[in-house]
CSV table of C-alpha atoms in Angstrom, one decimal:
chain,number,residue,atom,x,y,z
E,1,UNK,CA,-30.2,38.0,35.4
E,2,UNK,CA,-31.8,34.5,35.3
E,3,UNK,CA,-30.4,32.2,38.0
E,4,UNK,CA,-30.8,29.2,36.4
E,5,UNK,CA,-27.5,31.0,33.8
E,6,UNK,CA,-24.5,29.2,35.3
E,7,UNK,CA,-22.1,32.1,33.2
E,8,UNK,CA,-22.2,35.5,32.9
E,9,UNK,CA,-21.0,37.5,29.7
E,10,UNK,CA,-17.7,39.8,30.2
E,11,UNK,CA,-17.1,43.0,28.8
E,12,UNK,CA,-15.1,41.4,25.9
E,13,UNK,CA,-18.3,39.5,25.0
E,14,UNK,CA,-17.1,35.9,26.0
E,15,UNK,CA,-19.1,33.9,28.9
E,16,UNK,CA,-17.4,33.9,32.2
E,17,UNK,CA,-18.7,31.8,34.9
E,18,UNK,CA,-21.2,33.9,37.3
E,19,UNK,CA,-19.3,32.1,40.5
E,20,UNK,CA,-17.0,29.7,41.8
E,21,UNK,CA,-19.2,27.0,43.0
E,22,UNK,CA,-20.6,26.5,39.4
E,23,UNK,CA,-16.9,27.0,37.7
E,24,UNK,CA,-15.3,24.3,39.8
E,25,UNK,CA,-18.2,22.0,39.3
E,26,UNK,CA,-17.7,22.5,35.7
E,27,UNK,CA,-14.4,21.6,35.6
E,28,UNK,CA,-14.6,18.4,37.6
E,29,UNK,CA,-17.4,17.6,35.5
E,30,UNK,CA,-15.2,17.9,33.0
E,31,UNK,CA,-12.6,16.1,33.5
E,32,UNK,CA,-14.4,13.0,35.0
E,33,UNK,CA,-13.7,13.4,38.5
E,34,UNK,CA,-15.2,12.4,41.5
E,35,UNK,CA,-15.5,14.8,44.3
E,36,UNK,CA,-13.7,11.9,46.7
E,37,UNK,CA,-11.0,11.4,43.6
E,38,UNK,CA,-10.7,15.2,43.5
E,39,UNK,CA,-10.3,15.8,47.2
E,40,UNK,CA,-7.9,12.4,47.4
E,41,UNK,CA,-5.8,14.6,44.8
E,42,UNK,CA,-5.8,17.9,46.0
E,43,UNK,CA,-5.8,17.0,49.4
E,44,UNK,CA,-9.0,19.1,50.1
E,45,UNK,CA,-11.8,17.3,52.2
E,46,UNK,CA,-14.6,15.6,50.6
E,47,UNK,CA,-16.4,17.9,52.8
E,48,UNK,CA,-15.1,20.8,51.6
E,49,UNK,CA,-14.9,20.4,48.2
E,50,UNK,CA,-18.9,19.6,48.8
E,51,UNK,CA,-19.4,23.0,50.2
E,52,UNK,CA,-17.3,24.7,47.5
E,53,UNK,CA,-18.8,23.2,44.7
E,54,UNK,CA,-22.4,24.3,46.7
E,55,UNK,CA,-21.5,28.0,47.7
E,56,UNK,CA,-21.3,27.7,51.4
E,57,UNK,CA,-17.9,28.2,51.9
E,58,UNK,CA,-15.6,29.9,50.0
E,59,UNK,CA,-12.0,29.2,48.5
E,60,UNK,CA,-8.6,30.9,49.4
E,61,UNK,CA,-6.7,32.1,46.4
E,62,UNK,CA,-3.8,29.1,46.5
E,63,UNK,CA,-6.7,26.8,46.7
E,64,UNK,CA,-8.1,28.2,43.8
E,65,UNK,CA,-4.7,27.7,42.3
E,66,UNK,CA,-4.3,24.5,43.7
E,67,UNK,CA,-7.6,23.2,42.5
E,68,UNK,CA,-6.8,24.3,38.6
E,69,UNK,CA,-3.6,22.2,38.9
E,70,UNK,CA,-4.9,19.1,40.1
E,71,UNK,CA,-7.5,18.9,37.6
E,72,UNK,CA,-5.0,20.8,34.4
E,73,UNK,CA,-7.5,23.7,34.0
E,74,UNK,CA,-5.4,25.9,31.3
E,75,UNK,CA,-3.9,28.9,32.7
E,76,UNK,CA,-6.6,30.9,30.2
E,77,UNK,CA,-9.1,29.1,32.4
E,78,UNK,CA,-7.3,29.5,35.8
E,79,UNK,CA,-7.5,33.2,35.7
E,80,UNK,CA,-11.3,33.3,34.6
E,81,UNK,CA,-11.6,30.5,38.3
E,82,UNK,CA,-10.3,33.3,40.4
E,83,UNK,CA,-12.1,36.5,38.8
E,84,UNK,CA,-15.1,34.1,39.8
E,85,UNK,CA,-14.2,33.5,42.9
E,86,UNK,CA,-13.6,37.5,43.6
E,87,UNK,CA,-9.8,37.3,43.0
E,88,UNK,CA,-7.1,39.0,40.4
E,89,UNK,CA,-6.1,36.9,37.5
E,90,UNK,CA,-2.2,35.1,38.5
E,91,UNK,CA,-1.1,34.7,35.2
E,92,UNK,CA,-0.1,37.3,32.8
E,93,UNK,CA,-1.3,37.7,29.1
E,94,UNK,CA,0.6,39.8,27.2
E,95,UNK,CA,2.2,39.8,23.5
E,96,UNK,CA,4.8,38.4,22.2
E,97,UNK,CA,6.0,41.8,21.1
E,98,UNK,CA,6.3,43.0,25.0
E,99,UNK,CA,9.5,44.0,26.6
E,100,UNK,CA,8.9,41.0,29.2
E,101,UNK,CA,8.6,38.9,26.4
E,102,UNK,CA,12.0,39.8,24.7
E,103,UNK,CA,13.9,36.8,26.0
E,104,UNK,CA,10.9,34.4,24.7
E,105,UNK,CA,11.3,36.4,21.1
E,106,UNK,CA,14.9,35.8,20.7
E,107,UNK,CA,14.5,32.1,21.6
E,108,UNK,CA,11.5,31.5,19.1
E,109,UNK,CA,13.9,33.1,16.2
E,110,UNK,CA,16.7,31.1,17.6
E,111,UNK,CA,14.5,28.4,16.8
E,112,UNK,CA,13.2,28.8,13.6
E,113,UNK,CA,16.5,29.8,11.8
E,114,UNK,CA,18.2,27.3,13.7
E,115,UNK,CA,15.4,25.0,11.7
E,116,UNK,CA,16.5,26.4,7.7
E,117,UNK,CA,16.4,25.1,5.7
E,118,UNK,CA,13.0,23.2,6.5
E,119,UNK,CA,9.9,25.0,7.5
E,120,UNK,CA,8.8,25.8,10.9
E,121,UNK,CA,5.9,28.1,11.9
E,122,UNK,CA,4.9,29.6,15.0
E,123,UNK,CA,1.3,30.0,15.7
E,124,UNK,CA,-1.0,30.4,18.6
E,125,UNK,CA,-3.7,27.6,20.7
E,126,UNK,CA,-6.2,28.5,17.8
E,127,UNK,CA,-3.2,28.0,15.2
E,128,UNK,CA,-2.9,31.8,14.1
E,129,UNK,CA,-0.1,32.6,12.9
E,130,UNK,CA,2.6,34.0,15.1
E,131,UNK,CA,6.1,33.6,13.5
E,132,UNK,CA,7.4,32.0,10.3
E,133,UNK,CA,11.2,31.4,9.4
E,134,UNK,CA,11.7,31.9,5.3
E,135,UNK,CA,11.8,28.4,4.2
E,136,UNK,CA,8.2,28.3,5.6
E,137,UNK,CA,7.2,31.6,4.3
E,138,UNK,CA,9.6,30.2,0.7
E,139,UNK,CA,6.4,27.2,1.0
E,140,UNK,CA,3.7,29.2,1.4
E,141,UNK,CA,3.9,31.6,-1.6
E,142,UNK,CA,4.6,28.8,-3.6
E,143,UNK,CA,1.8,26.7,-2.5
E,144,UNK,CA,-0.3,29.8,-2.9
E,145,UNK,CA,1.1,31.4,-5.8
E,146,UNK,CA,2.1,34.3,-4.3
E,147,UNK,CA,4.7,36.8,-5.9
E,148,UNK,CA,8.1,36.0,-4.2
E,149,UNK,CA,8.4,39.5,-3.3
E,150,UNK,CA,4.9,39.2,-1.2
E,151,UNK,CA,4.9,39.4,2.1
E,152,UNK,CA,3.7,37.0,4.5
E,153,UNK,CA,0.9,38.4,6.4
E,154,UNK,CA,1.1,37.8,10.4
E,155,UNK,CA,-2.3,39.3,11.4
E,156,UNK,CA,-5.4,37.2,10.4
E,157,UNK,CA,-3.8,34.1,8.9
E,158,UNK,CA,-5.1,30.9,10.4
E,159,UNK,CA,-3.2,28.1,9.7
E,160,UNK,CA,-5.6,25.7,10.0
E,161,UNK,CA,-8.1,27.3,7.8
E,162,UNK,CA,-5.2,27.9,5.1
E,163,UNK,CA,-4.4,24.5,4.8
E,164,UNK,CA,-8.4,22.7,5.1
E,165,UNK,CA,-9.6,25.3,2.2
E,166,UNK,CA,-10.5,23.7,-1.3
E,167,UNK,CA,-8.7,26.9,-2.7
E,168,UNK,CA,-5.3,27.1,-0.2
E,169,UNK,CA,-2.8,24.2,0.5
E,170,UNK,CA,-5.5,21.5,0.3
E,171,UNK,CA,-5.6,21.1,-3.5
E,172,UNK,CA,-2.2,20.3,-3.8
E,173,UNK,CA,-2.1,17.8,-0.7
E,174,UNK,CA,-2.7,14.4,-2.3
E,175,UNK,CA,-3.2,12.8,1.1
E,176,UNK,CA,-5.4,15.8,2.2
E,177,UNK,CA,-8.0,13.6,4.1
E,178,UNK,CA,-5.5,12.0,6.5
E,179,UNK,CA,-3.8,15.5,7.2
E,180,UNK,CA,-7.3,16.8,7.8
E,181,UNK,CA,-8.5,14.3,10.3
E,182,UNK,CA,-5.4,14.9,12.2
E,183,UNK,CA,-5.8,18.6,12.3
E,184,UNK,CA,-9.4,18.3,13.1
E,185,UNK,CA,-7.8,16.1,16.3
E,186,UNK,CA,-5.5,19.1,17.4
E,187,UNK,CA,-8.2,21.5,17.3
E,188,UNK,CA,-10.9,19.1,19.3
E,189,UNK,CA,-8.2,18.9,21.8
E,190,UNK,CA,-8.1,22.4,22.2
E,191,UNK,CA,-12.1,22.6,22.4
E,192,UNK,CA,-12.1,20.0,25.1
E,193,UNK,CA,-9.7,21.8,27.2
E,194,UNK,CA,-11.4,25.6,27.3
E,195,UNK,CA,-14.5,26.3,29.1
E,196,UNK,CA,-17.5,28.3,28.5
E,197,UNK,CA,-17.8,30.0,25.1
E,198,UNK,CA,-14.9,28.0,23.7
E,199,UNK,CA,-13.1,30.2,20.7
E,200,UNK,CA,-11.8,26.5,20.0
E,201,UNK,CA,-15.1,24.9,19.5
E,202,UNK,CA,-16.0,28.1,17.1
E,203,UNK,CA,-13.3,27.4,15.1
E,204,UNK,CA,-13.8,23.6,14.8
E,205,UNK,CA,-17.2,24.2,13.6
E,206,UNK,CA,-15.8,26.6,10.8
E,207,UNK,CA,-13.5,24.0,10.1
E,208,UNK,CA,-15.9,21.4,9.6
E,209,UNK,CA,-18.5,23.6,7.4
E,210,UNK,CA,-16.0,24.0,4.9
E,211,UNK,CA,-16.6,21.3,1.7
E,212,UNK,CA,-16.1,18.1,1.9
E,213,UNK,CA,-14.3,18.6,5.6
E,214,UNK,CA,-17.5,17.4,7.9
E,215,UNK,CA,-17.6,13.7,5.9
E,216,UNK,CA,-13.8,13.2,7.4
E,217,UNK,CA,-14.1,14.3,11.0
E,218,UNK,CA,-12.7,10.8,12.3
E,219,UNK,CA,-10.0,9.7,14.2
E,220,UNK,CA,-6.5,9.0,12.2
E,221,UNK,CA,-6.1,5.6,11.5
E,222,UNK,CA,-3.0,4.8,13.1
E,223,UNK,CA,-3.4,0.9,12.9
E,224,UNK,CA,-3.3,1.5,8.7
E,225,UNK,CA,0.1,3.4,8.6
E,226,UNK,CA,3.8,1.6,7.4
E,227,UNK,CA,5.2,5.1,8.7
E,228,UNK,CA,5.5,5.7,12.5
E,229,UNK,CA,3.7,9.4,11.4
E,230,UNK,CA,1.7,11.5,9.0
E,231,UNK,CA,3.5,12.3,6.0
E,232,UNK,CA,2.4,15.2,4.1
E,233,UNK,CA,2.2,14.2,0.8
E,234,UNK,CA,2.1,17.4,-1.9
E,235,UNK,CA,2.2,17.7,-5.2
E,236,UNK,CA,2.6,20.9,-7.5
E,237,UNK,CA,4.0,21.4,-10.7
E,238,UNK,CA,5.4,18.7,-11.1
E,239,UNK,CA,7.5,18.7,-7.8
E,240,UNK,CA,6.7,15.8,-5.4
E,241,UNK,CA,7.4,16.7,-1.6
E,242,UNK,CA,7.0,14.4,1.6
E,243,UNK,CA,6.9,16.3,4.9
E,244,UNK,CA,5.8,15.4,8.3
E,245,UNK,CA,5.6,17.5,11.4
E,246,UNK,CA,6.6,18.0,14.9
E,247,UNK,CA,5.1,20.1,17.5
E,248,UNK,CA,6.5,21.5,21.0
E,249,UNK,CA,5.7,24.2,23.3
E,250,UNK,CA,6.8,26.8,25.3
E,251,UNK,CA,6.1,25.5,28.6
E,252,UNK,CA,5.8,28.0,31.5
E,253,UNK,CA,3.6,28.6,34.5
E,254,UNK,CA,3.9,32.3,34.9
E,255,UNK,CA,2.1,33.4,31.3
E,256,UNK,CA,-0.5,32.8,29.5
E,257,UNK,CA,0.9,33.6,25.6
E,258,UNK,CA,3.7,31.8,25.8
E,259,UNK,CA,2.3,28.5,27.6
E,260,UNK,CA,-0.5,28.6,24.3
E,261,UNK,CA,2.0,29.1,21.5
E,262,UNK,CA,3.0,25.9,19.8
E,263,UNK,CA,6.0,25.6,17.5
E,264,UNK,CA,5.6,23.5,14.4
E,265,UNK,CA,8.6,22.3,12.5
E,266,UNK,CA,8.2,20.3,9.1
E,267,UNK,CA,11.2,17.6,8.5
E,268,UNK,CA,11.6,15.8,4.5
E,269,UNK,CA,10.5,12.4,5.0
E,270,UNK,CA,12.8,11.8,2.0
E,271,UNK,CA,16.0,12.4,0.3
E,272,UNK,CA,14.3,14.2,-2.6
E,273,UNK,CA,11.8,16.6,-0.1
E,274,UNK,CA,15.6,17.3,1.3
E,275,UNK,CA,17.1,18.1,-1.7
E,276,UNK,CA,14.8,20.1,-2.8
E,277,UNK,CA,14.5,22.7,0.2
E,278,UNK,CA,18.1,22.6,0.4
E,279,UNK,CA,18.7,23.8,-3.5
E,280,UNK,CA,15.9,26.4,-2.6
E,281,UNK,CA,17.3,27.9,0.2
E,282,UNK,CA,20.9,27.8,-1.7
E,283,UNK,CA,19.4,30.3,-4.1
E,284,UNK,CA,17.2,32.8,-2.0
């Protein structure tokens, strides 16, 4: 292999660094540190860090581990750190559908029917779709004219992409450009925080190819709303709803699917939005 190719490609076909010393200079890089801020952080000698970041020494595992919290690498990224620096991966990546995962299951439907009658969705870092309680899957087959009787599809279905395409949500979003250029911000953060080979990056470049999306990749502008967030403003035969959203995680340190699921719940931003999911739900 060339030496001058700072990653290597895995088996699965994404790039992996080809060591330590050019992973953690990456990172650092990255995230605008200094190797003095970095060692005043992590408690590491400049000196050290110096001779990680050049190959002459090598790091333990905890410093590995240390290292990828002081600078938030994702746990995604932490395990790809230690495989470089000849170590097993810490953090486990399973499916949501595991026995070890049962507990994390029940809470996420906990969640969403807890939710009803307002949507909530449950999708992955790259906003595939993970879980959906019925008022959001109600929303979606009318926003798509889909038979009631249809299901959902889990596998494939990016949410993102569902709601940016001329043909899905989008038409019927009258305020489509504002809910795009926040969207477009989730996603950048999510290309900002993987490394090498970003899936994240991938997708914000589908994202942006699609009509009319590149010519409103900007920032939201905040200073120009009377609302304190984004309402989600659609329109469709003749119904007007008002929506905005909030979005949590699952926050844990032991496992990789679960720390990169986020949960996004959609609350009326109006009496009338309200009324109208709750007369919907009364007569599913």
């Amino acid at each position: 292999m060339d030496q001058q190719d700072p990653v290597r490609p895995s088996a699965r076909g994404s790039r992996h660094f080809a060591d330590f010393a050019t992973a953690l200079r990456y990172w650092r890089d990255k995230r605008g540190y200094t190797q003095l801020r970095l060692s005043s952080e992590s408690g590491i000698s400049q000196r050290h860090i110096s001779f990680l970041e050049s190959g002459r020494s090598q790091p333990s595992r905890e410093m590995v581990l240390k290292l990828g919290i002081v600078l938030d690498i994702p746990l995604r990224e932490r395990n790809v750190m230690l495989l470089a620096a000849g170590y097993a991966p810490a953090y486990r990546e399973g499916r949501l559908s595991d026995p070890e995962l049962a507990a994390v299951k029940q809470a996420l439907d906990f969640m969403l029917t807890q939710h009803a009658p307002y949507p909530a969705l449950v999708v992955d870092r790259l906003w595939n779709l993970v879980m959906a309680n019925a008022p959001a899957t109600m929303m979606m087959r009318w926003l798509l004219d889909m038979p009631n009787d249809t299901p959902l599809p889990r596998e494939g279905v990016n949410v993102l992409k569902l709601m940016l395409d001329p043909n899905g949500v989008r038409q019927h979003l009258l305020n489509w450009k504002d809910v795009c250029a926040d969207l477009l911000h989730w996603i950048q953060r999510e290309a900002m925080s993987d490394g090498l080979g970003s899936e994240a990056a991938s997708l914000l470049d589908e994202l942006i190819a699609l009509p009319e999306i590149g010519e409103t990749t900007r920032l939201p502008n905040l200073d120009a709303r009377a609302l304190p967030f984004l309402p989600m403003q659609i329109r469709k035969d003749g119904v007007a709803l008002n929506l905005f959203t909030s979005i949590a995680t699952m926050g844990t340190p032991h496992d990789v699917t679960v720390h990169e699921l986020r949960i996004e719940s959609f609350f009326p931003a109006d009496d009338g939005t309200a009324r109208w999911f709750r007369e919907h739900a009364a007569g599913a």
